[in-house]
XYZ file of C-alpha atoms in Angstrom:
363
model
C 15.809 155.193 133.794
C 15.370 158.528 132.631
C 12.166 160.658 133.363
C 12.008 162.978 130.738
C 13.173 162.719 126.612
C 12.840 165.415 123.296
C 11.494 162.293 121.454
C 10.769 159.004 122.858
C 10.504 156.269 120.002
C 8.454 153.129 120.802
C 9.460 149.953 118.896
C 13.491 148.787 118.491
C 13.065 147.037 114.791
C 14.477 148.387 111.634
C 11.590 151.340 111.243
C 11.883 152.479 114.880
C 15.789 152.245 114.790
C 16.140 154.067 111.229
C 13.687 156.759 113.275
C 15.768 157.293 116.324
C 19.707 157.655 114.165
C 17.972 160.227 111.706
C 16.325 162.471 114.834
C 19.466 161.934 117.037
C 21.712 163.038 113.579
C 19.334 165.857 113.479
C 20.763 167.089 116.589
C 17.368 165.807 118.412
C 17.647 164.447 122.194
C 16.056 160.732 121.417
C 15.357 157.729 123.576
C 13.909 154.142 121.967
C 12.206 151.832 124.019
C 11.802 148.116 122.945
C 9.852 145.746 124.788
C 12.143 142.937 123.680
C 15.473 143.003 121.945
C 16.415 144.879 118.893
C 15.227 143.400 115.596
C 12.906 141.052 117.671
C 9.489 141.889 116.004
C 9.193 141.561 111.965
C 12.501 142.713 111.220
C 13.662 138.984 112.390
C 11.371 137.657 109.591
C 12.062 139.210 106.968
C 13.934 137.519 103.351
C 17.173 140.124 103.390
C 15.822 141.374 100.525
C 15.136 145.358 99.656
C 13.582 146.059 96.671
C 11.881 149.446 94.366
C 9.045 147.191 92.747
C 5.606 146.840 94.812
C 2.672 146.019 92.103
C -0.253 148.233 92.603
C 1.518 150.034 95.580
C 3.076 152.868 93.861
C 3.316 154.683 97.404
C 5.521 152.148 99.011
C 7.609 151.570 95.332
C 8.071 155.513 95.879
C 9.477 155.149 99.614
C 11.654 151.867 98.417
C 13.118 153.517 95.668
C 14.471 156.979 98.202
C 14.931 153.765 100.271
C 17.259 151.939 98.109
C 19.405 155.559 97.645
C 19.749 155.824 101.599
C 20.990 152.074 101.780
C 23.374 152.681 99.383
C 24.626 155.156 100.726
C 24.380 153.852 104.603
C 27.877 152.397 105.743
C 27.035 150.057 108.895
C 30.250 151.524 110.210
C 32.978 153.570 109.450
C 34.700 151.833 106.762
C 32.184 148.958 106.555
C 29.019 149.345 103.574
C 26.116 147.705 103.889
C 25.915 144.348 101.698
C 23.749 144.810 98.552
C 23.899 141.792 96.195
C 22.024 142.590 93.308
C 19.782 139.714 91.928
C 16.575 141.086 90.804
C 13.119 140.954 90.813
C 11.318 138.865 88.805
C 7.745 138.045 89.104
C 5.528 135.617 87.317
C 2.106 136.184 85.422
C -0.383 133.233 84.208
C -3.176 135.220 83.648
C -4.137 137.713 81.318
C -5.737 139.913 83.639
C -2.308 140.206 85.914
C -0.460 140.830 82.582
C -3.429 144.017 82.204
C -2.704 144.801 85.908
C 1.062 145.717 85.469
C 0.289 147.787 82.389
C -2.483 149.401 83.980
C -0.277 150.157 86.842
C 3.314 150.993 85.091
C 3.042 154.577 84.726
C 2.773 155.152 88.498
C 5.294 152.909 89.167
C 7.641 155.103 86.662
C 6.750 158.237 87.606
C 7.764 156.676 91.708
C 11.076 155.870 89.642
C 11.040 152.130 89.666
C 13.181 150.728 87.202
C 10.560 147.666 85.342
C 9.309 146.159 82.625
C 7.655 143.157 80.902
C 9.167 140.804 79.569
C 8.048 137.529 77.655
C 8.181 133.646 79.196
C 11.262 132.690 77.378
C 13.528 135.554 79.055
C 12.030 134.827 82.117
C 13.019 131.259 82.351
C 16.020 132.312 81.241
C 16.920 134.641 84.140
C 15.357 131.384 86.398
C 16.012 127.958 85.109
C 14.266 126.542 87.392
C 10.763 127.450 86.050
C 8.817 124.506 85.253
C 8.374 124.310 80.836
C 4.953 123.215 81.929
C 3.947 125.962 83.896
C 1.624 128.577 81.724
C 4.020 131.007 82.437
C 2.449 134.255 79.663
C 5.075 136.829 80.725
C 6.920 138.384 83.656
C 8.236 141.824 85.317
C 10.839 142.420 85.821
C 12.942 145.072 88.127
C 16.587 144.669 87.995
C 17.055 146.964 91.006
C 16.529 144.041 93.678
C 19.142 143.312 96.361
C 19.712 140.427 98.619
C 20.835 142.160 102.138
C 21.261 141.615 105.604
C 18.876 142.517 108.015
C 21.097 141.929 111.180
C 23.534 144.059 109.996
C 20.623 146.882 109.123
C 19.565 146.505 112.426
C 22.885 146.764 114.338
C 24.334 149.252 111.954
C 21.312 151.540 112.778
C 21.972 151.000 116.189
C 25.122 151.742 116.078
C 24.664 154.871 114.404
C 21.559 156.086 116.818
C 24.097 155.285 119.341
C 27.029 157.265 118.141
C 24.681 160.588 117.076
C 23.570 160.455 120.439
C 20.734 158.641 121.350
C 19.588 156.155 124.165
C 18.286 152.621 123.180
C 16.622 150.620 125.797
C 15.751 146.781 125.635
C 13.070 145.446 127.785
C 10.900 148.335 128.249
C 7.679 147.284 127.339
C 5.452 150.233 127.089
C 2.100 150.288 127.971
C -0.187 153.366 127.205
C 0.925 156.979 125.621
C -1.067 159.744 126.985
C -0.298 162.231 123.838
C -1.825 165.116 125.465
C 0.253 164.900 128.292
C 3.511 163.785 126.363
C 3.557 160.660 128.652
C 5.039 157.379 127.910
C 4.006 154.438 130.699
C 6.418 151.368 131.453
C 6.790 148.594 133.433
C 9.330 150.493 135.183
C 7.797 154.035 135.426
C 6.854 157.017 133.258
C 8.623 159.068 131.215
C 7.782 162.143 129.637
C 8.579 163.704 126.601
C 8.031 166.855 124.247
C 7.128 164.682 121.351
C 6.480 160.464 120.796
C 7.043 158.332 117.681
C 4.939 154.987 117.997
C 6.701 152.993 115.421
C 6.046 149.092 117.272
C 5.187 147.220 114.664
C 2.255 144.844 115.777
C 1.656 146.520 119.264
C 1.224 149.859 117.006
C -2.383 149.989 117.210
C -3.327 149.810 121.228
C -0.780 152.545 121.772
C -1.943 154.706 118.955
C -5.314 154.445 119.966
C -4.597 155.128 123.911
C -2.711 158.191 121.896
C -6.033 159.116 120.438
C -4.946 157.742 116.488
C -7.345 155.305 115.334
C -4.364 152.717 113.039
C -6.611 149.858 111.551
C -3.790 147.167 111.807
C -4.518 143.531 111.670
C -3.601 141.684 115.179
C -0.160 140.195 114.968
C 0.541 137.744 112.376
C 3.259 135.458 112.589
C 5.249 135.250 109.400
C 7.638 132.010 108.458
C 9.735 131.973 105.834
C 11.341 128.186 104.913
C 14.150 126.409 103.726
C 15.113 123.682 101.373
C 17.696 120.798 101.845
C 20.711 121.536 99.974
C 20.185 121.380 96.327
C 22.712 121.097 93.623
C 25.131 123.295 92.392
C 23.443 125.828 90.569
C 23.621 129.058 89.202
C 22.092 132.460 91.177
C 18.124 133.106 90.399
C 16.438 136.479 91.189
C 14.041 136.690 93.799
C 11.203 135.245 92.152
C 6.992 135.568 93.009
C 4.670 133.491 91.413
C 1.478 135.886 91.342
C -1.268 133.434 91.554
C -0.432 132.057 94.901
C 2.200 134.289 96.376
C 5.101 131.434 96.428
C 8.378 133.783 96.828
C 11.536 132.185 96.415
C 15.769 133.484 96.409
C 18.595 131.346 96.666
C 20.573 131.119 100.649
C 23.105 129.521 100.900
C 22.737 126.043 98.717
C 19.570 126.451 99.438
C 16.311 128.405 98.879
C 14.600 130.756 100.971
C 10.371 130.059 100.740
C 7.800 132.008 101.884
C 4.231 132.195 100.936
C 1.871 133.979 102.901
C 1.035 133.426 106.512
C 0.835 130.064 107.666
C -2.443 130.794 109.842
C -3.147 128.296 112.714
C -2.547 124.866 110.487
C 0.842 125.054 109.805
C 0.861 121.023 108.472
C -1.713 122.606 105.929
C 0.312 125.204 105.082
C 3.353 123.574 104.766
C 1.339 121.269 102.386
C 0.253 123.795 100.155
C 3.720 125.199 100.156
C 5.049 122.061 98.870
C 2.489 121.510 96.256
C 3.259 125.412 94.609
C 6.751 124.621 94.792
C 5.892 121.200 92.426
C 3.888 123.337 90.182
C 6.336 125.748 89.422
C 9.698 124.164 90.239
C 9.244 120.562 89.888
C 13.103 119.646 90.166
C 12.203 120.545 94.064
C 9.824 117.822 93.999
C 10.430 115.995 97.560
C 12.725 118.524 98.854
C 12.406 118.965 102.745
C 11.488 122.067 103.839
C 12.547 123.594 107.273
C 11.558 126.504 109.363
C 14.427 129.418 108.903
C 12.745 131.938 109.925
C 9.582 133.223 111.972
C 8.310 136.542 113.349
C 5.175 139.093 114.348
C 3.951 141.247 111.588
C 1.307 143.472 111.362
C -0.413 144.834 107.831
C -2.621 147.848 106.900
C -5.853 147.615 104.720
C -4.472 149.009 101.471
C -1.213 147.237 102.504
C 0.906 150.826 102.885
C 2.312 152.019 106.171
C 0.770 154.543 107.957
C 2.973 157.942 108.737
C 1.618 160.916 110.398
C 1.863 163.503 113.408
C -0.337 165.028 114.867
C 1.258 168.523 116.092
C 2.189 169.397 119.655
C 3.775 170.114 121.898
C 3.629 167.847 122.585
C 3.552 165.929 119.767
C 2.822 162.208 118.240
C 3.941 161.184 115.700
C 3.733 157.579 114.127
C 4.828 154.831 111.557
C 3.298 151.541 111.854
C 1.546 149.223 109.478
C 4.352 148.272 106.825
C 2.638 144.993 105.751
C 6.044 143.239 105.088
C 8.030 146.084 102.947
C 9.551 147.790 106.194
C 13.321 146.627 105.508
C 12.640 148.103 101.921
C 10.837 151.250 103.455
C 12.931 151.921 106.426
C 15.240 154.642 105.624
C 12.578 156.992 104.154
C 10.267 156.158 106.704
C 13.228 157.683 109.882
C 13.555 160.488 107.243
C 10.304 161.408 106.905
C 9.375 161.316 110.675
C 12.285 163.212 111.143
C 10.680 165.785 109.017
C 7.478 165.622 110.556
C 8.832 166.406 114.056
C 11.335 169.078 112.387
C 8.839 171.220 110.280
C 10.662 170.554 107.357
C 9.224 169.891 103.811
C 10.126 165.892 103.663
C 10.368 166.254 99.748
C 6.968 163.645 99.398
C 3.689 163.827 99.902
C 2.927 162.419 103.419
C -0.849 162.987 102.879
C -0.881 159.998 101.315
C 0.351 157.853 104.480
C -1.616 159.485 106.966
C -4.456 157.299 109.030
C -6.861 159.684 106.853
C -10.665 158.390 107.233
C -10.638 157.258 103.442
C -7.822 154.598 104.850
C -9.011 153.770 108.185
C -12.827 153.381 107.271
């Protein structure tokens, strides 16, 4: 293995990856080490879907929506686009008090350039039929820029792009300690150095950052599982619908749909329960569907729920981006641009003061 690396970037999902292609198409000498295989943390739990809209989060809405340009722009190779399938975003309000949350918070979210509005109950159910007529459904948003994706292909198009601008991606490399001072990285298989390194590992974030001398206030790993339905009938597409009071998130996959709802914690019976009985409330035609594991992975979330992206000036230098609480695929290309920035000098075009483990966010 090589001793010595410009940047060393720790963590191979879809944050870490989207780091190393825009440093390596920078011109910058990069190596990424991942303690497992690519796409092997959160990015293998996610829904596919990459969205502008995050309520109350008009920080992340502002990274999805320079997000949403990059992946629209990102081919996964020559000749090959990434999939978007546009579906939209709808999301469900019972309360009046949600209904005064979304106007409270809509001017942010239009001055971060999200594309969203309220609408009333009988527009939502008919964007999703499914809706129950008894649910006490008092309005909606809605954002119309939602897209069903593939996170597979984000992940091995970004690797194959790293790869072809130059840099070095290395699978089983657990890392184990960053002296920052030093511009150290420690493995399992020896130490490298470096003139600058990006922690961007998801849930093993915080350790490193701290041994780094960056105090990240992540939550220990989570796992996430997202669930499946038996086949259900032909039907026509629905957006990618959250009910706010409980969190129950729902898009059509295949003849299926594609559940999640939280974290299931240690009960997963009780979960799964609980699960089941939102699913009656709101779509009662799913009534005694089964529902089946599809997908489960290690995430990690910040206090205020927005990632954390700063750098702390060398050389050598550390820089990091951790802490995506579940919008990373939707965050991903902005994040690699604006790290890229960071290292670079350059003005990223946003206000990174805003991401930065600043002592208003960490205490």
């Amino acid at each position: 293995m090589t001793t010595h690396a410009q940047v060393v970037v720790v963590g191979g999902g879809v944050i870490g990856l989207s780091i190393a292609y825009h440093l390596a198409e920078a011109g910058v000498g990069t190596m990424l080490l991942e303690r497992d295989a690519l796409g092997s943390g959160a990015s293998r739990a996610t829904a596919d879907v990459v969205r502008a809209y995050f309520a109350g989060n008009p920080v992340s809405s502002a990274m999805a929506v320079r997000s949403l340009s990059a992946y629209r722009d990102f081919s996964i190779r020559p000749g090959l686009d990434l999939p978007l399938r546009r579906v939209g975003y709808l999301v469900l309000f019972t309360e009046q008090h949600q209904i005064a949350a979304f106007e409270a918070d809509l001017p942010a979210q239009r001055a971060a350039g999200v594309d969203v509005e309220l609408i009333d109950a009988d527009q939502a159910r008919r964007l999703n039929p499914l809706i129950s007529g008894d649910l006490p459904l008092l309005a909606a948003a809605w954002s119309a820029e939602a897209y069903v994706s593939d996170t597979a292909a984000i992940v091995d198009g970004y690797a194959e792009a790293a790869r072809r601008a130059g840099a070095r991606l290395l699978t089983g490399v657990p890392v184990t300690a960053i002296d920052a001072d030093a511009g150290r990285v420690e493995t399992a298989g020896g130490a490298i150095t470096a003139d600058a390194v990006v922690c961007a590992a998801g849930a093993w974030s915080a350790p490193l950052a701290r041994s780094a001398g960056v105090d990240l206030p992540l939550t220990e790993p989570i796992v996430q599982e997202l669930l499946t339905t038996d086949p259900l009938p032909p039907m026509p597409d629905i957006p990618i619908t959250l009910y706010a009071a409980s969190g129950l998130l729902v898009r059509m996959r295949g003849d299926g749909l594609l559940i999640g709802m939280g974290y299931p914690g240690p009960d997963r019976g009780a979960w799964r329960r609980r699960v089941a009985a939102q699913l009656a409330v709101v779509y009662p035609s799913l009534t005694g569907s089964g529902l089946y594991t599809a997908v489960t992975g290690v995430r990690d979330a910040s206090p205020d729920r927005t990632a954390f992206i700063g750098h702390l000036p060398g050389p050598p230098a550390f820089l990091y981006a951790a802490g995506f609480s579940g919008h990373g695929l939707c965050n991903a290309p902005a994040a690699g641009e604006l790290v890229r920035d960071l290292y670079l000098g350059k003005d990223p075009g946003f206000d990174t003061t805003m991401l930065t483990a600043r002592p208003d966010r960490v205490g």
